[in-house]
Amino acid sequence: MQLTSPSRRALGLAAAGVLSLSTLVIGLPGTATAETLEIIAFDADETGSVEVPLTGYCAVDWWVVGGSGGAGQEDGAAVPGTAGGEIRGTSAVTGGEIFSFSAGTVGADADVDGGGAGGTNAEEPDLDGGAGGTVHDADDLAVGGGGGGGAASVVTGPEGFSLIAYGGDGGGDHGGLGAGEGANVVDADLTDLVDGAYDAVGFHGRIEGQILPCAPEEEVVLTAPLAPTGLSAVDGDGRVTVRFDPTWSEDENGTDADAWEYSLDGVHYEPADVAWDEAYRKEAFTLIGLTNGTTYSIRVRGVSDLAGHGTPSEPVTSRPFVAPGAPGGVTVTPGTASVRVGWSAASSAGTYGIHHYAVDLIMSGGEMGDRSTVCEVPAGAPLTCLVGLRTEAGYTYRIVVSAVDGVGHSGADSAVVPVGTPSAPSVPATVPTSNGDLTRPAGQSGSVAAGSAVEISGSGYLPGSTVSLIVYSTPQVVGSAVADENGRFTATVTLPAGLTSGAHTLVASGVDPSGNPRYLTLPVTVTGGTATAATTGGLAYTGASVALPALGGLAALALGGALVVAGRRTRA
């Protein structure tokens, strides 16, 4: 406990005499259970040394005061000296440190016989106070003098530790200087430091040391690892590979996992042999010896060497299985903007039985080159399907078939079969019989100027198939489109600038989901075309040969939409 200034002052008031060197030996193992000790005090009334063996002490609370200056005599009146220096504060200590102490005395008062003697420091004579001078009358007789200067009080310790509280100056014009000449020396790290002069005069120097117990250490509670995230499970035959993302703690008391554990029941955990999977940028481990056809709910948690088990992850479901066998006998028959695919049943049904067959199209060229599922045929249905294809130059296709079981596992692939070149939609010599109407955007039902663009939409086509766009009476191919997953398309075509003014017909030629020809038509009135024209069958002549639709390059440069196939999903 640090003493307050009044209690220290009370101790100082009782001090008198001269102190020889004393020694305090402090042994500090560093526990926090020691009791507060009595104050160890040294002043001008004491001599000798003190050895204090301590257990669990970490600091010393210091109070060091230098001796005051003595009073002087001037014209028969006493002139008080100045107060000694004062140092208060607390320093840290470690076991086995030794501190030495020597307190200074007050300077002597002057009297009619002359100045007072300076105060003394028994161990540090160079810190004694100066003697006061003598005052003489005209007959050179002593009639008084200045008070003696006070001696400094000193504490020294290891590694240059030093506290020197200066002595006060003697009173009167002839007073002696106090030791240290008014400047305390604090060569130590002290907290709550007070460095100045004591608030009273006439007192001997004094040194007090209060040995303080170590402060209790703040208990630090470490938090266990956080739950990992992003779990995924890849099932196999009696096995599963689990991947996950660790969650790193941002709390200064948080801990990260030093190891990992997994659980199949949410209660019992076993060590997981985790390694970094560079391909997926995740941590991963594989479990073997699992039972095919059994559903497992897998959780993962981290383990810290310091804080124990962490929070478990959310579960990920695993169903080990034997996959279905590969289908056989895959055949492909190219048709108009399509291919007919057939195959034979898979060699084995696997753990969960066959739910359906997936026909995948591998397309190369253009802006795509991936594998996507374009047809799903339920088990027990005829093993065939019609797949829509683009007919523009630069595209090649391959077909592969696999069986998919009742929980979504894909079985082994069939042989990969190349597809021959599909034929483009037909371009009849005259306007064909319509299967329905093409449409224009709302509010756009008027005539169209020759050489200008017109937007048209149609539906009912084989998803993924090319649709040729033709203007009549003499047919000209003015563009193409690709039916989306719903069999629809929207395209913008530019009417030839050489069309004659008058009535014409736009035709969208393709195939329906069964592979049958499908024609949608739209009558359109052209303005601003050529003034005269031959007629064929009563319709205005459009100025182009029927052979022109065979120019595949023109069709490839037209407005074909992006390939989006019905039910197509990219396979992992």
Coordinates of C-alpha atoms in Angstrom, one line a residue:
M1 CA 0.0 0.0 0.0
Q2 CA 1.5 3.4 -1.0
L3 CA 1.6 5.8 2.0
T4 CA 0.1 9.2 1.7
S5 CA 2.2 12.3 2.3
P6 CA 0.6 13.1 5.8
S7 CA 1.5 9.7 7.2
R8 CA 5.0 9.9 5.9
R9 CA 5.3 13.4 7.4
A10 CA 4.3 12.0 10.8
L11 CA 7.0 9.5 10.6
G12 CA 9.5 12.2 9.6
L13 CA 8.7 14.4 12.5
A14 CA 9.9 11.8 14.9
A15 CA 13.3 11.3 13.3
A16 CA 16.6 12.6 14.9
G17 CA 20.3 11.6 14.9
V18 CA 22.6 10.1 12.2
L19 CA 22.0 7.0 10.1
S20 CA 24.8 4.6 9.1
L21 CA 24.5 2.6 5.8
S22 CA 21.7 0.0 5.9
T23 CA 21.0 -2.8 3.4
L24 CA 17.6 -4.3 2.3
V25 CA 17.9 -7.7 0.5
I26 CA 14.7 -8.6 -1.5
G27 CA 14.0 -12.1 -2.9
L28 CA 11.1 -12.2 -5.2
P29 CA 9.9 -15.5 -6.8
G30 CA 6.9 -13.8 -8.3
T31 CA 3.7 -15.2 -6.9
A32 CA 0.7 -13.1 -6.1
T33 CA -0.3 -14.5 -2.7
A34 CA 2.1 -12.6 -0.4
E35 CA 0.8 -10.3 2.4
T36 CA 1.6 -6.6 2.5
L37 CA 4.7 -6.0 4.7
E38 CA 5.4 -3.4 7.3
I39 CA 7.1 -0.3 6.1
I40 CA 10.9 -0.5 6.2
A41 CA 12.1 2.9 7.4
F42 CA 15.5 4.5 7.6
D43 CA 16.2 7.9 9.2
A44 CA 18.8 9.7 11.2
D45 CA 18.0 7.8 14.4
E46 CA 18.9 4.3 13.0
T47 CA 21.9 2.4 12.1
G48 CA 22.6 -1.2 10.9
S49 CA 21.2 -3.3 8.1
V50 CA 18.0 -5.2 7.3
E51 CA 17.6 -8.3 5.2
V52 CA 14.1 -9.1 4.2
P53 CA 13.4 -12.5 2.5
L54 CA 10.2 -12.1 0.4
T55 CA 7.9 -14.5 -1.4
G56 CA 5.6 -13.1 -4.0
Y57 CA 6.6 -9.4 -4.1
C58 CA 7.1 -7.4 -7.2
A59 CA 7.4 -3.7 -6.3
V60 CA 8.8 -1.2 -3.8
D61 CA 6.9 2.0 -2.9
W62 CA 9.6 4.7 -2.1
W63 CA 9.6 7.8 0.0
V64 CA 12.9 9.6 0.1
V65 CA 13.4 13.1 1.8
G66 CA 16.7 15.0 2.1
G67 CA 17.7 16.8 5.3
S68 CA 16.5 20.4 5.8
G69 CA 18.8 23.4 6.1
G70 CA 19.5 24.8 9.6
A71 CA 18.2 28.2 10.8
G72 CA 20.4 31.2 10.5
Q73 CA 20.9 34.3 12.9
E74 CA 20.5 37.8 11.5
D75 CA 20.2 40.9 13.8
G76 CA 19.2 38.6 16.7
A77 CA 16.4 36.9 14.7
A78 CA 16.2 33.4 13.5
V79 CA 16.0 32.8 9.7
P80 CA 14.7 29.3 8.8
G81 CA 16.5 27.2 6.3
T82 CA 14.9 25.6 3.2
A83 CA 13.2 22.2 3.0
G84 CA 15.0 19.1 1.7
G85 CA 14.0 17.4 -1.5
E86 CA 11.3 14.8 -1.8
I87 CA 11.0 11.8 -4.1
R88 CA 7.9 9.5 -4.1
G89 CA 7.1 6.7 -6.5
T90 CA 7.0 2.9 -7.1
S91 CA 9.6 0.8 -8.9
A92 CA 9.4 -2.8 -10.1
V93 CA 11.8 -5.3 -8.5
T94 CA 12.8 -8.9 -9.2
G95 CA 14.1 -11.6 -6.9
G96 CA 17.5 -11.2 -5.3
E97 CA 18.0 -7.5 -5.9
I98 CA 19.8 -5.5 -3.2
F99 CA 19.1 -1.8 -2.4
S100 CA 21.4 0.4 -0.2
F101 CA 20.1 3.3 1.9
S102 CA 21.7 6.3 3.6
A103 CA 19.7 9.2 5.0
G104 CA 21.1 12.7 5.4
T105 CA 20.8 14.8 8.6
V106 CA 19.5 18.4 8.9
G107 CA 21.9 21.3 8.9
A108 CA 22.8 22.7 12.3
D109 CA 21.2 26.1 13.3
A110 CA 23.5 29.1 13.7
D111 CA 24.0 30.8 17.1
V112 CA 25.7 33.8 18.5
D113 CA 29.0 32.0 18.3
G114 CA 28.8 31.6 14.5
G115 CA 27.3 29.7 11.6
G116 CA 25.8 26.2 11.9
A117 CA 27.5 23.0 10.7
G118 CA 26.4 21.3 7.6
G119 CA 24.3 18.1 7.7
T120 CA 26.0 14.8 7.1
N121 CA 25.4 11.6 5.1
A122 CA 27.3 8.7 6.8
E123 CA 27.9 6.7 3.7
E124 CA 28.1 9.5 1.1
P125 CA 30.3 12.3 2.5
D126 CA 30.3 14.2 -0.8
L127 CA 26.6 14.7 -0.2
D128 CA 27.1 16.4 3.1
G129 CA 25.6 19.9 3.5
G130 CA 27.8 23.0 3.5
A131 CA 28.5 24.9 6.8
G132 CA 27.0 28.3 7.4
G133 CA 29.3 31.4 7.5
T134 CA 29.8 33.6 10.7
V135 CA 28.7 37.2 11.0
H136 CA 31.0 39.6 12.9
D137 CA 30.5 43.1 14.4
A138 CA 32.7 46.1 13.9
D139 CA 35.1 44.8 16.5
D140 CA 35.2 41.5 14.6
L141 CA 33.3 39.6 17.3
A142 CA 31.0 36.8 16.4
V143 CA 27.4 37.8 16.6
G144 CA 25.7 34.9 14.8
G145 CA 25.8 33.4 11.2
G146 CA 24.1 31.3 8.6
G147 CA 22.5 27.9 9.1
G148 CA 24.2 24.8 7.9
G149 CA 23.0 23.1 4.7
G150 CA 21.2 19.8 4.9
A151 CA 22.7 16.5 3.7
A152 CA 21.1 14.5 0.9
S153 CA 19.3 11.1 1.4
V154 CA 20.4 8.3 -1.1
V155 CA 19.0 5.0 -2.3
T156 CA 21.1 2.9 -4.7
G157 CA 20.3 -0.4 -6.4
P158 CA 21.2 -2.7 -9.3
E159 CA 21.9 -1.5 -12.8
G160 CA 22.4 2.1 -11.9
F161 CA 19.3 2.5 -9.8
S162 CA 19.6 5.8 -7.9
L163 CA 17.4 8.1 -5.9
I164 CA 19.0 11.3 -4.3
A165 CA 16.8 13.7 -2.5
Y166 CA 18.9 16.9 -2.0
G167 CA 19.5 18.7 1.3
G168 CA 18.0 22.1 2.0
D169 CA 20.0 25.3 2.1
G170 CA 20.9 26.9 5.5
G171 CA 19.0 30.1 6.5
G172 CA 20.4 33.6 6.4
D173 CA 22.7 35.5 4.1
H174 CA 25.6 33.3 5.2
G175 CA 23.7 30.0 5.2
G176 CA 25.5 26.9 3.8
L177 CA 24.3 25.2 0.6
G178 CA 22.4 22.0 0.9
A179 CA 23.9 18.8 -0.7
G180 CA 22.8 18.6 -4.3
E181 CA 22.3 22.3 -4.6
G182 CA 18.5 22.0 -4.9
A183 CA 18.2 19.3 -7.6
N184 CA 16.9 15.8 -6.9
V185 CA 18.4 12.9 -8.9
V186 CA 15.9 10.2 -10.1
D187 CA 17.8 7.6 -12.1
A188 CA 15.2 4.9 -12.0
D189 CA 11.8 4.0 -13.6
L190 CA 9.2 5.1 -11.1
T191 CA 5.4 5.2 -11.5
D192 CA 3.3 7.8 -9.8
L193 CA 6.5 9.9 -9.5
V194 CA 6.6 13.0 -7.2
D195 CA 9.8 14.9 -7.6
G196 CA 10.1 18.2 -5.6
A197 CA 10.7 19.6 -2.1
Y198 CA 9.2 18.4 1.1
D199 CA 6.5 20.8 2.4
A200 CA 8.2 21.5 5.8
V201 CA 11.6 22.5 7.1
G202 CA 13.6 21.5 10.2
F203 CA 13.5 17.8 9.6
H204 CA 16.2 15.2 9.1
G205 CA 16.3 13.2 5.9
R206 CA 14.3 10.0 5.8
I207 CA 13.9 6.9 3.6
E208 CA 10.9 4.6 3.6
G209 CA 10.4 1.4 1.5
Q210 CA 7.0 -0.3 1.3
I211 CA 7.4 -3.8 -0.2
L212 CA 4.3 -4.6 -2.3
P213 CA 2.9 -8.0 -3.3
C214 CA 2.7 -8.9 -6.9
A215 CA -0.6 -7.9 -8.6
P216 CA -2.8 -10.8 -9.4
E217 CA -2.4 -11.8 -13.1
E218 CA -5.5 -11.2 -15.2
E219 CA -7.1 -14.4 -16.2
V220 CA -7.0 -14.8 -20.0
V221 CA -9.8 -17.0 -21.3
L222 CA -8.9 -18.4 -24.7
T223 CA -11.7 -19.2 -27.2
A224 CA -11.7 -22.4 -29.1
P225 CA -11.5 -22.6 -32.9
L226 CA -14.5 -21.3 -34.9
A227 CA -16.7 -23.7 -36.9
P228 CA -15.4 -24.4 -40.4
T229 CA -17.6 -23.6 -43.4
G230 CA -18.3 -24.5 -47.0
L231 CA -18.4 -28.3 -46.4
S232 CA -18.9 -30.5 -49.5
A233 CA -18.9 -34.3 -49.8
V234 CA -18.0 -36.3 -52.9
D235 CA -19.3 -39.9 -52.5
G236 CA -17.7 -43.0 -53.8
D237 CA -17.8 -46.8 -53.4
G238 CA -17.7 -47.2 -49.5
R239 CA -15.9 -43.8 -49.2
V240 CA -16.4 -40.1 -49.2
T241 CA -14.1 -37.1 -49.6
V242 CA -15.0 -34.1 -47.5
R243 CA -13.7 -30.6 -48.3
F244 CA -14.1 -27.5 -46.1
D245 CA -12.8 -24.0 -45.4
P246 CA -11.3 -23.3 -42.0
T247 CA -12.5 -20.1 -40.2
W248 CA -9.6 -18.2 -38.7
S249 CA -10.1 -16.2 -35.5
E250 CA -9.7 -12.4 -35.5
D251 CA -10.0 -12.2 -31.6
E252 CA -6.8 -11.6 -29.8
N253 CA -7.8 -14.4 -27.4
G254 CA -9.1 -16.7 -30.1
T255 CA -7.2 -19.8 -31.1
D256 CA -7.0 -21.6 -34.5
A257 CA -7.1 -25.3 -35.1
D258 CA -4.0 -27.4 -34.6
A259 CA -5.8 -30.5 -35.7
W260 CA -9.3 -31.6 -37.0
E261 CA -11.9 -34.1 -36.0
Y262 CA -15.0 -35.5 -37.7
S263 CA -18.3 -37.0 -36.5
L264 CA -20.8 -39.2 -38.2
D265 CA -23.4 -38.8 -35.5
G266 CA -22.9 -35.3 -34.1
V267 CA -21.8 -36.8 -30.7
H268 CA -18.6 -38.9 -31.1
Y269 CA -15.6 -37.4 -32.8
E270 CA -12.6 -39.0 -34.3
P271 CA -9.3 -37.5 -35.7
A272 CA -9.4 -36.5 -39.3
D273 CA -6.3 -36.9 -41.5
V274 CA -6.6 -33.5 -43.2
A275 CA -4.4 -32.2 -46.0
W276 CA -4.6 -29.1 -48.2
D277 CA -6.3 -29.7 -51.6
E278 CA -4.6 -27.3 -53.9
A279 CA -7.0 -28.0 -56.8
Y280 CA -10.0 -26.9 -54.8
R281 CA -8.1 -24.5 -52.4
K282 CA -9.7 -26.2 -49.5
E283 CA -8.8 -28.6 -46.6
A284 CA -9.8 -32.2 -47.4
F285 CA -9.9 -35.7 -45.9
T286 CA -11.3 -39.0 -47.1
L287 CA -13.2 -41.6 -45.0
I288 CA -13.2 -45.2 -46.1
G289 CA -15.0 -48.4 -45.0
L290 CA -18.4 -46.8 -45.1
T291 CA -21.6 -48.8 -46.0
N292 CA -23.0 -48.2 -49.5
G293 CA -26.6 -47.1 -49.4
T294 CA -26.3 -45.6 -45.9
T295 CA -26.8 -41.8 -45.4
Y296 CA -24.2 -40.1 -43.2
S297 CA -24.4 -36.6 -41.7
I298 CA -20.8 -35.5 -41.4
R299 CA -19.6 -32.6 -39.1
V300 CA -16.1 -31.2 -38.7
R301 CA -14.5 -29.3 -35.8
G302 CA -11.1 -27.9 -35.0
V303 CA -9.0 -28.7 -32.0
S304 CA -6.7 -26.2 -30.3
D305 CA -3.8 -27.3 -28.2
L306 CA -4.5 -24.4 -25.9
A307 CA -8.3 -24.1 -25.9
G308 CA -9.6 -27.6 -26.7
H309 CA -12.4 -28.5 -29.0
G310 CA -13.9 -25.9 -31.3
T311 CA -17.4 -25.3 -32.6
P312 CA -18.7 -28.0 -35.0
S313 CA -19.6 -27.2 -38.6
E314 CA -23.0 -27.5 -40.1
P315 CA -23.5 -31.1 -41.3
V316 CA -22.9 -32.2 -44.9
T317 CA -24.8 -35.3 -46.2
S318 CA -23.0 -38.3 -47.7
R319 CA -24.4 -41.4 -49.4
P320 CA -21.7 -43.8 -50.4
F321 CA -22.7 -45.9 -53.4
V322 CA -21.8 -48.1 -56.3
A323 CA -22.5 -46.2 -59.5
P324 CA -24.6 -47.6 -62.4
G325 CA -22.7 -49.2 -65.2
A326 CA -22.1 -47.6 -68.6
P327 CA -24.9 -47.7 -71.3
G328 CA -23.9 -49.5 -74.5
G329 CA -24.7 -49.5 -78.2
V330 CA -24.9 -45.7 -78.7
T331 CA -26.1 -44.7 -82.2
V332 CA -26.5 -41.3 -83.8
T333 CA -28.6 -40.4 -86.8
P334 CA -28.2 -36.8 -88.1
G335 CA -31.4 -35.1 -89.3
T336 CA -32.5 -31.6 -90.0
A337 CA -30.8 -29.3 -87.4
S338 CA -30.9 -32.4 -85.1
V339 CA -29.5 -35.8 -84.3
R340 CA -31.5 -38.9 -83.2
V341 CA -29.6 -40.7 -80.4
G342 CA -30.3 -44.3 -79.3
W343 CA -28.5 -46.6 -76.8
S344 CA -28.9 -49.9 -74.8
A345 CA -29.5 -50.2 -71.1
A346 CA -26.6 -49.8 -68.6
S347 CA -24.7 -52.9 -67.6
S348 CA -25.6 -52.6 -63.9
A349 CA -28.0 -50.6 -61.8
G350 CA -25.7 -49.7 -58.9
T351 CA -26.7 -49.1 -55.3
Y352 CA -29.7 -46.9 -55.8
G353 CA -31.0 -48.1 -59.1
I354 CA -31.3 -46.2 -62.4
H355 CA -33.6 -43.2 -62.3
H356 CA -33.0 -41.8 -65.8
Y357 CA -30.5 -41.6 -68.6
A358 CA -28.7 -38.4 -69.4
V359 CA -27.6 -37.6 -73.0
D360 CA -24.8 -35.1 -73.1
L361 CA -23.7 -33.0 -76.0
I362 CA -20.0 -32.1 -76.3
M363 CA -19.9 -29.1 -78.7
S364 CA -16.7 -27.6 -80.1
G365 CA -16.4 -24.3 -82.0
G366 CA -18.0 -21.0 -81.9
E367 CA -18.1 -19.5 -78.4
M368 CA -18.7 -22.7 -76.6
G369 CA -16.8 -25.9 -76.0
D370 CA -18.3 -27.5 -72.9
R371 CA -20.3 -30.6 -72.1
S372 CA -24.0 -30.2 -71.2
T373 CA -26.9 -32.4 -70.7
V374 CA -29.5 -32.0 -73.5
C375 CA -31.9 -34.8 -72.9
E376 CA -33.1 -36.9 -69.9
V377 CA -35.0 -40.1 -70.5
P378 CA -36.7 -41.9 -67.6
A379 CA -35.7 -45.5 -66.9
G380 CA -38.2 -47.8 -68.6
A381 CA -39.0 -45.4 -71.4
P382 CA -37.8 -46.0 -75.0
L383 CA -34.0 -45.4 -75.0
T384 CA -33.9 -42.7 -77.6
C385 CA -34.1 -38.9 -77.8
L386 CA -33.9 -36.1 -80.4
V387 CA -31.2 -33.4 -79.9
G388 CA -31.3 -30.0 -81.5
L389 CA -28.1 -28.9 -83.3
R390 CA -26.8 -25.7 -84.9
T391 CA -26.1 -26.0 -88.6
E392 CA -23.7 -23.1 -89.0
A393 CA -20.2 -23.9 -90.3
G394 CA -17.5 -24.3 -87.6
Y395 CA -19.4 -26.4 -85.1
T396 CA -18.7 -30.1 -84.4
Y397 CA -20.5 -32.4 -82.0
R398 CA -20.1 -35.6 -80.0
I399 CA -22.6 -37.6 -77.9
V400 CA -22.1 -39.4 -74.7
V401 CA -24.7 -41.2 -72.6
S402 CA -24.7 -42.1 -68.8
A403 CA -27.2 -43.5 -66.3
V404 CA -28.2 -41.4 -63.2
D405 CA -29.3 -43.2 -60.0
G406 CA -32.1 -42.4 -57.6
V407 CA -30.1 -39.9 -55.6
G408 CA -28.4 -38.1 -58.5
H409 CA -25.2 -40.0 -58.9
S410 CA -24.0 -40.3 -62.5
G411 CA -22.7 -43.6 -63.6
A412 CA -19.9 -44.5 -66.0
D413 CA -20.0 -42.9 -69.4
S414 CA -20.7 -44.7 -72.6
A415 CA -18.4 -44.5 -75.5
V416 CA -18.1 -41.0 -77.0
V417 CA -19.7 -41.0 -80.5
P418 CA -19.1 -38.2 -83.1
V419 CA -22.1 -36.7 -84.8
G420 CA -22.1 -36.3 -88.5
T421 CA -23.1 -33.0 -90.2
P422 CA -26.8 -32.1 -89.6
S423 CA -28.7 -30.7 -92.6
A424 CA -29.9 -27.1 -92.5
P425 CA -33.7 -26.4 -92.4
S426 CA -35.4 -26.5 -95.8
V427 CA -36.0 -23.5 -98.0
P428 CA -39.2 -24.2 -100.1
A429 CA -39.4 -22.7 -103.5
T430 CA -42.7 -21.0 -102.6
V431 CA -44.3 -19.9 -99.4
P432 CA -44.9 -23.1 -97.4
T433 CA -48.1 -24.0 -95.6
S434 CA -48.0 -22.2 -92.3
N435 CA -48.0 -24.0 -88.9
G436 CA -48.5 -20.8 -87.1
D437 CA -47.7 -17.1 -87.0
L438 CA -44.5 -15.2 -86.4
T439 CA -45.0 -12.1 -84.3
R440 CA -43.6 -8.6 -84.1
P441 CA -43.2 -6.5 -80.9
A442 CA -46.3 -4.8 -79.6
G443 CA -47.1 -1.7 -81.6
Q444 CA -45.0 -2.7 -84.6
S445 CA -47.6 -4.0 -87.1
G446 CA -47.2 -1.5 -90.0
S447 CA -45.3 -1.6 -93.2
V448 CA -41.5 -1.9 -93.4
A449 CA -39.2 0.0 -95.6
A450 CA -36.9 -2.0 -97.9
G451 CA -33.4 -2.2 -96.5
S452 CA -34.6 -1.7 -92.9
A453 CA -34.6 -4.0 -89.9
V454 CA -37.6 -5.9 -88.5
E455 CA -37.8 -7.9 -85.3
I456 CA -39.6 -11.3 -85.3
S457 CA -40.3 -14.0 -82.7
G458 CA -41.5 -17.6 -83.0
S459 CA -42.0 -20.7 -80.9
G460 CA -42.6 -24.5 -81.0
Y461 CA -39.2 -25.5 -82.4
L462 CA -36.8 -28.2 -81.2
P463 CA -34.7 -26.7 -78.4
G464 CA -31.1 -26.0 -79.6
S465 CA -31.9 -26.3 -83.3
T466 CA -31.2 -23.8 -86.0
V467 CA -34.1 -21.9 -87.5
S468 CA -33.7 -20.4 -91.0
L469 CA -35.3 -17.0 -91.6
I470 CA -36.5 -16.4 -95.3
V471 CA -38.3 -13.6 -97.1
Y472 CA -40.7 -14.4 -100.1
S473 CA -42.0 -14.4 -102.9
T474 CA -38.8 -15.6 -104.5
P475 CA -37.0 -16.9 -101.4
Q476 CA -34.0 -15.1 -99.9
V477 CA -32.4 -16.3 -96.6
V478 CA -32.0 -13.2 -94.5
G479 CA -30.8 -14.7 -91.2
S480 CA -31.0 -17.6 -88.8
A481 CA -31.7 -18.1 -85.1
V482 CA -31.3 -20.9 -82.5
A483 CA -34.3 -22.0 -80.5
D484 CA -33.8 -21.7 -76.7
E485 CA -34.6 -24.3 -74.0
N486 CA -38.3 -23.5 -74.5
G487 CA -38.2 -23.8 -78.3
R488 CA -38.5 -20.1 -78.8
F489 CA -36.4 -17.5 -80.6
T490 CA -36.4 -13.7 -81.2
A491 CA -34.2 -12.3 -84.0
T492 CA -33.8 -9.1 -86.0
V493 CA -33.4 -9.4 -89.8
T494 CA -32.8 -6.7 -92.4
L495 CA -35.0 -6.8 -95.5
P496 CA -33.0 -6.6 -98.8
A497 CA -32.9 -3.1 -100.2
G498 CA -33.8 -4.5 -103.6
L499 CA -37.2 -5.8 -102.6
T500 CA -40.1 -4.4 -104.7
S501 CA -42.7 -2.4 -102.9
G502 CA -45.8 -4.4 -102.0
A503 CA -46.7 -7.6 -100.2
H504 CA -44.1 -10.1 -99.0
T505 CA -43.9 -13.0 -96.5
L506 CA -41.4 -13.7 -93.8
V507 CA -41.0 -17.5 -93.0
A508 CA -39.1 -19.2 -90.1
S509 CA -38.2 -22.7 -91.3
G510 CA -37.1 -25.4 -88.7
V511 CA -38.1 -28.6 -87.0
D512 CA -40.5 -29.2 -84.1
P513 CA -39.6 -31.3 -81.0
S514 CA -40.5 -34.5 -82.9
G515 CA -38.2 -33.6 -85.8
N516 CA -41.0 -32.7 -88.2
P517 CA -40.7 -29.6 -90.4
R518 CA -42.2 -26.4 -88.8
Y519 CA -43.0 -23.2 -90.7
L520 CA -44.2 -20.0 -89.1
T521 CA -45.1 -17.1 -91.4
L522 CA -45.7 -13.3 -91.2
P523 CA -47.1 -11.2 -94.1
V524 CA -45.3 -7.9 -94.4
T525 CA -45.9 -4.8 -96.7
V526 CA -42.7 -3.4 -98.0
T527 CA -42.4 0.3 -98.9
G528 CA -39.6 2.3 -100.7
G529 CA -38.5 -0.7 -102.8
T530 CA -38.2 -1.0 -106.6
A531 CA -41.0 0.5 -108.5
T532 CA -41.6 -2.4 -111.0
A533 CA -41.3 -6.2 -110.6
A534 CA -42.1 -9.4 -112.4
T535 CA -44.7 -11.5 -110.6
T536 CA -44.7 -15.1 -109.7
G537 CA -48.0 -16.7 -108.6
G538 CA -49.4 -13.2 -108.2
L539 CA -46.8 -12.2 -105.6
A540 CA -44.2 -9.4 -106.0
Y541 CA -40.8 -10.7 -107.2
T542 CA -38.1 -10.4 -104.5
G543 CA -35.2 -10.4 -106.9
A544 CA -33.1 -13.4 -105.8
S545 CA -32.6 -17.0 -107.0
V546 CA -33.8 -19.9 -104.9
A547 CA -30.2 -21.2 -104.9
L548 CA -29.1 -18.4 -102.6
P549 CA -30.3 -20.0 -99.4
A550 CA -27.6 -22.6 -99.8
L551 CA -25.0 -19.9 -99.0
G552 CA -24.2 -21.1 -95.5
G553 CA -21.8 -18.2 -94.9
L554 CA -24.7 -15.7 -95.1
A555 CA -26.7 -17.7 -92.6
A556 CA -23.7 -18.0 -90.2
L557 CA -23.2 -14.2 -90.3
A558 CA -26.9 -13.6 -89.5
L559 CA -28.6 -13.1 -86.1
G560 CA -28.3 -16.6 -84.6
G561 CA -29.0 -16.5 -80.8
A562 CA -26.9 -18.0 -78.1
L563 CA -27.3 -21.8 -77.7
V564 CA -29.5 -22.5 -74.7
V565 CA -30.8 -26.1 -74.8
A566 CA -33.9 -27.3 -73.1
G567 CA -32.9 -28.9 -69.8
R568 CA -29.2 -28.3 -70.5
R569 CA -27.1 -28.1 -67.4
T570 CA -23.4 -28.2 -67.3
R571 CA -22.2 -31.4 -65.8
A572 CA -19.6 -31.3 -63.0

